[in-house]
Amino acid sequence: MANAASVPDADWPLGLFRRAAARVPAYADFLKRRGCDPHQVVQSDDLRRVPATTKRNYLQAYPLRDLLWNGEITGIRLIATSSGSTGTPGYWPQNHQRHQENVRLHRGLFDTFDCRRKPTLCVIAFAMGTHVAATAELGAITAQAGRGYRLTAICPGIDVDENVRILRDVAPAFQQTLLMGYPPLVKDILVAAASSGVPLGTLNLRLVFSGENFSERWREATHRAAQITDPLTGSLSIYGAADTGIIGTETPLTVHVRRVAATDPHTHHTVFPGAGTLPALVEFDPSLRHVEDADGDLLFTMRGALPLIRHHLGDRGRTLTLSDLSDTTDRCGLTLPETLARHTTGHFIALHERADVTCTFFGLNIYPDNIKAGLEQPGLTAALSGKFHLSKHEDTQTGQQRLCLRVELAPGVVGTEHLREQIRQAVTQALLQTNAEYRELHRALPSRCVPEIILLPHKDPAFRSNAKQRWVT
């Protein structure tokens, strides 16, 4: 059963629905084709009967103009593009309202990093040009720089060498540096900077990630590479998508809960029931983002030039209140620190996995996080970059499927049969531990579902990317 988080001013999504049904041509047609009469939606609870939109049935089904208010391009201040990581890149018009919300949603990050007091260089290592992540970060930084935050932006994009030069030549002039980017790229920048002799420990680095989930083991390794000592405020992640913009962010409280769950299986399964791998945990502002948990599917409602009502990104998870979080941690003998819980909206999302970034093998879904859990074992991390491609191959003669995993080696590492076997065993064990469907398949067909491992050298052309790493090919 759908369960919408109770929020202040809970009727704003209903008002947005009514306006969109009357004034957005594509949405009016979308409802009509599905037999949904807007006049029958009179209370907030009635929204649960409204059909959900998706990229395929809505955003890609109508011309861009028809998705906007009154079918007009007026008031659009910026058009950004998506990375195309789940298909063809899309175009996302941004108006003043979306910009202001983006600025507000960044405020917690900048407060956590004490950017009102400390002169801070923000190195934006997201793909520049028209890409939505980079434009969102740059817009938030420049806006907050005029509101009392001591922020300076520089935009090298995804060029690793240029990022290293900035850390070497520009960052030392500032009291701290925020390195902002897609997690695998940030790790590449840190490794390259260290190997180039950049004294990272003197830069007071803080990291801002976006684009995908990662384990706490990976965070700890990245903190070590950046010479960050504070586990709760050293790095924070942003959850969002091109369709929706920013939805929520990590806070020191959510990082604390994840860190405990990562080392205590009882806490993991109590706070995140049904999750094989550790979910992302972010806080969201219910006055800006309405989030529903509809039988495990996350649905989002938000304002903007291109309004979205009950939009399904393909993400699965659930919503929690601070009371929910406190109750579940209490059952594990864990009390939430008052200093961390004091400044919170009280609303959280546990993000399990993306339904549209999977490898389907023998009818079951294998997720990138299942593979990462194996590759991040302590005995393997020094030999691997962390990047991989997961794919399913089918024999043209017999029709038999096999699971193929291409893995990038760390700089200077040469692949051996021993390393390949280590990876095969670690990944198979991780799949057995984190994926219930794989366990059943392995029980029935143990020899057929062991992944084939292909080792590729560092910077192999297969892993070159203009923006986000593709985990499933």
XYZ file of C-alpha atoms in Angstrom:
473
model
C 0.000 0.000 0.000
C 1.264 3.462 -0.881
C 2.474 5.449 2.076
C 3.091 9.180 1.585
C 5.249 10.782 4.240
C 3.197 13.227 6.324
C 4.516 16.709 5.649
C 3.882 20.324 6.591
C 1.579 22.026 4.070
C 0.748 18.559 2.768
C -1.794 19.928 0.276
C 0.741 21.646 -1.991
C 1.097 18.563 -4.259
C -2.704 18.552 -4.711
C -2.635 22.205 -5.746
C 0.208 21.494 -8.165
C -1.745 18.589 -9.662
C -4.787 20.765 -10.274
C -2.769 23.513 -11.938
C -0.816 21.059 -14.096
C -3.975 19.212 -15.173
C -5.428 22.522 -16.347
C -2.359 24.284 -17.734
C 0.200 21.723 -18.935
C -0.973 20.347 -22.318
C 0.974 17.088 -22.096
C -0.229 16.313 -18.584
C -3.865 17.016 -19.467
C -3.582 14.581 -22.389
C -1.702 12.032 -20.251
C -4.551 11.976 -17.699
C -7.265 11.868 -20.361
C -5.699 8.883 -22.138
C -5.635 6.986 -18.837
C -9.202 7.791 -17.867
C -8.232 10.000 -14.928
C -10.691 12.854 -14.337
C -8.891 15.681 -12.487
C -12.193 16.834 -10.976
C -12.435 13.545 -9.081
C -9.155 14.259 -7.310
C -10.406 16.460 -4.476
C -8.280 15.444 -1.466
C -4.608 14.722 -1.012
C -5.323 11.011 -0.494
C -6.965 10.939 -3.936
C -3.584 11.582 -5.523
C -2.701 7.951 -4.855
C -5.148 7.020 -7.632
C -3.445 9.305 -10.147
C -1.323 7.371 -12.686
C 2.428 7.741 -12.274
C 4.512 9.322 -14.991
C 7.816 7.907 -16.226
C 10.454 8.988 -18.679
C 8.992 6.662 -21.308
C 5.243 7.204 -20.879
C 5.426 10.953 -20.325
C 8.695 12.823 -20.805
C 9.627 11.020 -24.031
C 6.036 10.725 -25.266
C 5.372 14.456 -25.758
C 7.132 17.404 -27.402
C 9.175 19.474 -24.971
C 6.960 22.540 -25.310
C 3.818 20.576 -24.339
C 5.449 19.527 -21.061
C 5.726 23.165 -19.942
C 3.207 25.498 -18.333
C 0.672 26.666 -20.960
C 2.837 25.038 -23.616
C 5.110 28.091 -23.583
C 8.867 28.453 -23.351
C 8.482 31.808 -21.560
C 10.252 32.030 -18.202
C 12.860 29.358 -18.942
C 16.207 30.634 -17.660
C 18.293 27.576 -18.526
C 18.047 24.284 -20.390
C 20.287 21.513 -19.102
C 20.867 17.997 -20.406
C 21.109 14.648 -18.666
C 24.138 12.376 -18.854
C 22.218 9.725 -20.781
C 23.341 6.992 -18.391
C 20.004 5.167 -18.735
C 19.446 5.864 -22.427
C 19.211 8.918 -24.688
C 20.099 12.244 -23.031
C 17.100 14.478 -22.314
C 16.579 18.235 -22.095
C 15.463 19.794 -18.831
C 14.156 23.384 -18.755
C 14.893 25.251 -15.522
C 12.975 28.295 -14.272
C 13.613 30.703 -11.412
C 11.588 28.598 -8.960
C 13.637 25.449 -9.622
C 16.836 27.479 -9.250
C 15.722 28.902 -5.891
C 14.822 25.436 -4.610
C 18.200 24.118 -5.739
C 19.912 26.905 -3.810
C 17.907 26.117 -0.658
C 18.670 22.403 -0.889
C 22.421 23.105 -0.982
C 22.349 25.223 2.156
C 22.645 22.253 4.515
C 25.765 21.030 2.714
C 27.470 24.399 2.936
C 26.495 24.779 6.603
C 27.900 21.334 7.429
C 31.188 22.340 5.816
C 31.199 25.680 7.718
C 31.362 27.678 4.497
C 30.075 30.883 6.090
C 33.259 31.076 8.138
C 35.878 29.358 5.964
C 36.997 30.672 2.557
C 36.158 27.662 0.375
C 37.185 26.697 -3.136
C 34.504 24.588 -4.847
C 36.041 22.440 -7.584
C 33.185 21.289 -9.831
C 34.340 18.023 -11.391
C 31.011 17.174 -13.000
C 30.829 17.276 -16.803
C 30.480 20.891 -17.830
C 28.728 22.376 -20.841
C 24.993 21.706 -20.731
C 25.027 18.848 -18.218
C 22.505 19.273 -15.424
C 24.691 18.329 -12.440
C 27.392 20.875 -13.194
C 24.955 23.687 -13.953
C 23.040 22.956 -10.732
C 26.189 23.058 -8.611
C 27.518 26.215 -10.241
C 24.151 27.967 -9.856
C 23.891 27.068 -6.162
C 27.468 28.107 -5.385
C 27.317 31.464 -7.118
C 23.924 32.248 -5.552
C 25.027 31.361 -2.017
C 28.292 33.272 -2.514
C 26.128 36.391 -2.587
C 24.309 35.424 0.606
C 27.091 35.294 3.153
C 28.806 32.038 2.191
C 32.524 32.381 1.433
C 32.438 30.291 -1.724
C 34.496 30.478 -4.919
C 33.728 28.183 -7.853
C 36.093 26.781 -10.440
C 34.893 24.432 -13.174
C 37.456 21.994 -14.600
C 34.803 19.422 -15.483
C 35.853 15.781 -15.838
C 39.441 16.390 -17.010
C 41.507 14.607 -14.336
C 44.735 16.443 -15.155
C 43.061 19.846 -14.959
C 41.548 18.958 -11.583
C 44.984 17.918 -10.317
C 46.507 21.227 -11.480
C 43.796 23.154 -9.614
C 44.402 21.180 -6.417
C 48.117 21.881 -6.757
C 48.055 25.537 -7.856
C 44.792 27.114 -6.659
C 43.498 25.178 -3.656
C 46.365 26.109 -1.284
C 45.125 29.733 -1.272
C 41.872 28.683 0.459
C 41.154 27.460 3.967
C 39.359 24.409 2.584
C 38.464 22.838 -0.760
C 35.260 21.056 -1.771
C 35.887 18.553 -4.558
C 32.494 17.873 -6.143
C 31.867 15.105 -8.639
C 30.795 11.639 -9.630
C 32.271 9.190 -7.078
C 34.549 7.124 -9.366
C 35.936 10.287 -10.958
C 36.639 11.925 -7.594
C 38.583 8.820 -6.593
C 40.576 8.999 -9.865
C 41.403 12.668 -9.213
C 42.620 11.941 -5.680
C 44.818 9.046 -6.827
C 46.272 11.105 -9.675
C 46.891 14.095 -7.382
C 48.689 11.960 -4.800
C 50.854 10.318 -7.445
C 51.733 13.801 -8.781
C 52.958 14.879 -5.359
C 50.061 17.192 -4.455
C 50.079 17.508 -0.623
C 46.402 16.625 -0.159
C 46.678 16.641 3.624
C 47.332 20.389 3.620
C 44.231 21.293 1.576
C 41.553 20.457 4.192
C 39.577 18.598 1.536
C 35.862 17.926 1.730
C 34.051 15.805 -0.861
C 30.581 16.157 -2.410
C 29.333 13.203 -4.455
C 26.364 12.701 -6.744
C 25.274 10.156 -9.302
C 25.259 6.820 -7.504
C 25.343 4.981 -4.211
C 28.537 3.665 -2.639
C 29.483 1.608 0.392
C 30.873 2.940 3.656
C 33.979 0.865 2.981
C 34.448 2.833 -0.246
C 33.885 6.130 1.608
C 36.531 5.227 4.182
C 39.054 4.350 1.465
C 38.335 7.610 -0.331
C 38.724 9.570 2.928
C 42.115 7.945 3.398
C 43.122 8.944 -0.124
C 42.021 12.540 0.573
C 43.600 12.471 4.054
C 40.228 13.319 5.631
C 39.947 12.475 9.332
C 36.314 13.354 10.200
C 34.123 10.411 9.069
C 30.816 12.295 9.452
C 31.578 15.605 7.752
C 34.380 14.627 5.404
C 32.034 13.808 2.538
C 28.328 14.060 1.769
C 26.331 12.779 -1.176
C 23.499 14.388 -3.147
C 20.557 12.308 -4.389
C 18.810 13.541 -7.496
C 18.177 12.994 -11.181
C 18.002 15.043 -14.343
C 14.194 14.689 -14.350
C 13.728 15.963 -10.820
C 16.814 17.945 -9.882
C 18.104 17.509 -6.350
C 15.819 15.434 -4.129
C 17.808 15.096 -0.920
C 21.267 15.055 0.608
C 23.232 13.118 3.149
C 23.772 14.717 6.543
C 26.128 13.796 9.399
C 23.154 11.977 10.979
C 22.477 9.785 7.942
C 26.198 9.029 7.538
C 26.324 8.017 11.214
C 23.410 5.587 10.782
C 24.939 4.069 7.644
C 28.322 3.630 9.320
C 26.761 1.672 12.159
C 24.619 -0.415 9.775
C 27.684 -1.182 7.641
C 29.417 -2.949 10.524
C 26.417 -4.417 12.374
C 24.192 -6.827 10.377
C 21.384 -6.573 12.963
C 21.202 -2.793 12.559
C 21.451 -3.147 8.785
C 18.471 -5.497 8.533
C 16.414 -3.653 11.172
C 16.841 -0.142 9.757
C 16.858 -1.299 6.123
C 14.641 -4.399 5.985
C 14.875 -6.383 2.769
C 17.995 -4.584 1.536
C 20.853 -6.882 0.581
C 23.416 -4.125 0.057
C 23.540 -0.980 2.190
C 21.035 1.600 0.857
C 21.788 5.269 0.487
C 20.152 7.294 3.257
C 19.356 10.950 2.558
C 17.292 13.681 4.156
C 14.716 15.596 2.116
C 12.659 18.745 2.641
C 8.930 17.896 2.364
C 8.038 21.506 1.596
C 10.074 21.228 -1.621
C 9.934 17.535 -2.547
C 6.910 15.289 -2.038
C 8.021 11.656 -1.854
C 5.779 8.577 -1.822
C 6.688 4.984 -1.157
C 4.264 3.040 -3.376
C 4.932 -0.624 -2.613
C 8.655 0.048 -2.730
C 8.591 2.295 -5.796
C 9.573 5.888 -5.039
C 7.337 8.526 -6.623
C 8.242 12.223 -6.681
C 6.150 15.370 -7.030
C 7.879 18.708 -7.596
C 7.383 22.151 -8.983
C 9.313 23.789 -11.807
C 9.131 24.826 -15.432
C 8.396 21.170 -16.185
C 6.245 20.100 -13.211
C 6.147 16.429 -12.250
C 3.371 14.684 -10.332
C 3.954 11.188 -8.968
C 6.963 10.704 -11.218
C 8.705 7.314 -11.169
C 12.453 7.462 -11.825
C 12.903 3.703 -11.562
C 14.267 3.985 -8.029
C 13.154 1.686 -5.256
C 13.262 2.333 -1.531
C 11.124 3.728 1.262
C 10.471 6.889 3.219
C 11.173 7.239 6.935
C 10.488 9.907 9.515
C 12.878 10.794 12.320
C 10.547 8.873 14.638
C 10.802 5.788 12.399
C 14.571 6.074 12.340
C 14.791 6.577 16.084
C 12.459 3.636 16.829
C 14.382 1.210 14.629
C 17.785 2.244 15.931
C 16.491 2.020 19.522
C 15.600 -1.631 18.870
C 19.241 -2.167 17.959
C 20.486 -0.524 21.142
C 21.627 2.549 19.213
C 20.606 6.031 20.353
C 20.760 8.751 17.721
C 23.166 11.475 18.907
C 21.147 14.540 19.927
C 23.699 16.877 18.363
C 23.152 15.208 14.978
C 19.362 14.825 15.220
C 18.740 18.390 16.392
C 18.902 20.069 12.972
C 16.857 17.901 10.648
C 13.707 18.097 8.544
C 12.696 14.754 10.084
C 12.129 13.134 6.681
C 14.420 10.602 5.010
C 14.673 8.296 1.993
C 16.343 4.895 2.074
C 17.285 4.325 -1.560
C 17.706 0.661 -2.393
C 18.412 0.337 -6.091
C 17.536 1.532 -9.575
C 15.286 -0.741 -11.578
C 16.620 0.638 -14.888
C 20.344 0.107 -14.157
C 20.429 -3.681 -13.891
C 21.740 -6.700 -15.713
C 19.011 -9.296 -16.308
C 20.432 -12.802 -16.134
C 18.280 -15.962 -16.188
C 15.315 -13.680 -15.440
C 16.801 -12.194 -12.267
C 18.112 -8.690 -11.699
C 21.755 -8.123 -10.776
C 22.585 -4.626 -9.560
C 25.909 -2.758 -9.619
C 25.901 -2.633 -5.805
C 25.937 -6.444 -5.707
C 29.182 -6.413 -7.695
C 30.746 -3.510 -5.779
C 30.300 -5.441 -2.534
C 32.706 -8.058 -3.916
C 35.250 -5.766 -5.538
C 35.575 -3.636 -2.398
C 36.965 -6.453 -0.284
C 40.181 -5.368 1.512
C 42.358 -7.832 -0.386
C 41.283 -6.463 -3.783
C 40.964 -2.688 -3.488
C 44.677 -1.966 -3.950
C 44.698 -3.891 -7.238
C 41.533 -2.407 -8.776
C 40.368 1.057 -9.822
C 36.796 0.296 -8.752
C 35.363 0.536 -12.272
C 33.713 -2.389 -14.047
C 31.258 -3.323 -16.783
C 28.656 -6.019 -16.138
C 26.984 -7.674 -19.104
C 25.092 -10.765 -20.183
C 26.324 -12.703 -23.204
C 24.321 -15.325 -25.062
C 25.873 -18.123 -27.105
C 24.491 -17.816 -30.639
C 24.621 -21.593 -31.129
C 23.278 -22.945 -27.837
C 21.442 -19.889 -26.500
C 23.119 -20.359 -23.116
C 23.639 -17.212 -21.065
C 26.828 -16.294 -19.239
C 27.564 -13.413 -16.903
C 30.573 -11.335 -17.945
C 32.408 -8.857 -15.712
C 35.090 -6.563 -17.152
C 37.209 -5.039 -14.392
C 39.677 -2.143 -14.643
C 42.981 -2.614 -12.845
C 44.639 0.050 -10.689
C 47.590 2.007 -12.152
C 50.659 -0.169 -12.560
C 48.886 -3.450 -11.749
C 49.265 -6.401 -14.124
C 46.453 -8.921 -14.308
C 47.163 -12.503 -13.280
C 45.155 -15.699 -13.183
C 45.419 -15.619 -9.375
C 43.878 -12.119 -9.240
C 41.152 -13.154 -11.682
C 40.243 -16.101 -9.465
C 40.237 -13.892 -6.350
C 37.784 -11.534 -8.050
C 35.591 -14.389 -9.256
C 35.336 -15.825 -5.751
C 34.774 -12.459 -4.063
C 32.059 -11.393 -6.528
C 30.297 -14.755 -6.377
C 30.320 -14.639 -2.575
C 29.004 -11.072 -2.573
C 26.186 -12.038 -4.948
C 25.252 -14.955 -2.691
C 25.165 -12.652 0.344
C 23.361 -9.653 -1.168
C 21.042 -11.021 -3.875
C 18.366 -13.532 -2.863
C 17.405 -14.312 -6.478
C 21.023 -15.146 -7.323
C 21.204 -17.469 -4.297
C 18.298 -19.477 -5.675
C 19.845 -19.622 -9.142
C 23.205 -20.681 -7.724
C 21.532 -23.427 -5.721
C 19.940 -24.800 -8.910
C 22.674 -24.078 -11.481
C 25.944 -23.471 -9.631
C 28.249 -23.896 -12.614
C 26.187 -21.724 -14.965
C 26.053 -18.522 -12.948
C 29.671 -17.982 -11.894
C 30.799 -14.761 -13.610
C 33.503 -14.736 -16.266
C 36.151 -12.180 -15.239
C 38.052 -10.103 -17.818
C 40.867 -7.892 -16.505
C 41.597 -4.676 -18.406
C 44.525 -2.299 -17.827
C 44.106 1.098 -16.197
C 42.671 3.726 -18.571
C 41.556 1.085 -21.048
C 39.380 2.737 -23.745
C 36.415 0.663 -22.551
C 36.249 2.797 -19.408
C 36.511 6.210 -20.999
C 33.386 8.254 -20.349
C 32.178 11.770 -21.092
C 30.254 11.913 -17.821
C 28.984 8.999 -15.744
C 30.479 5.517 -15.581
C 28.276 2.851 -17.167
C 28.216 -0.157 -14.852
C 25.880 -2.271 -17.002
C 26.494 -2.640 -20.732
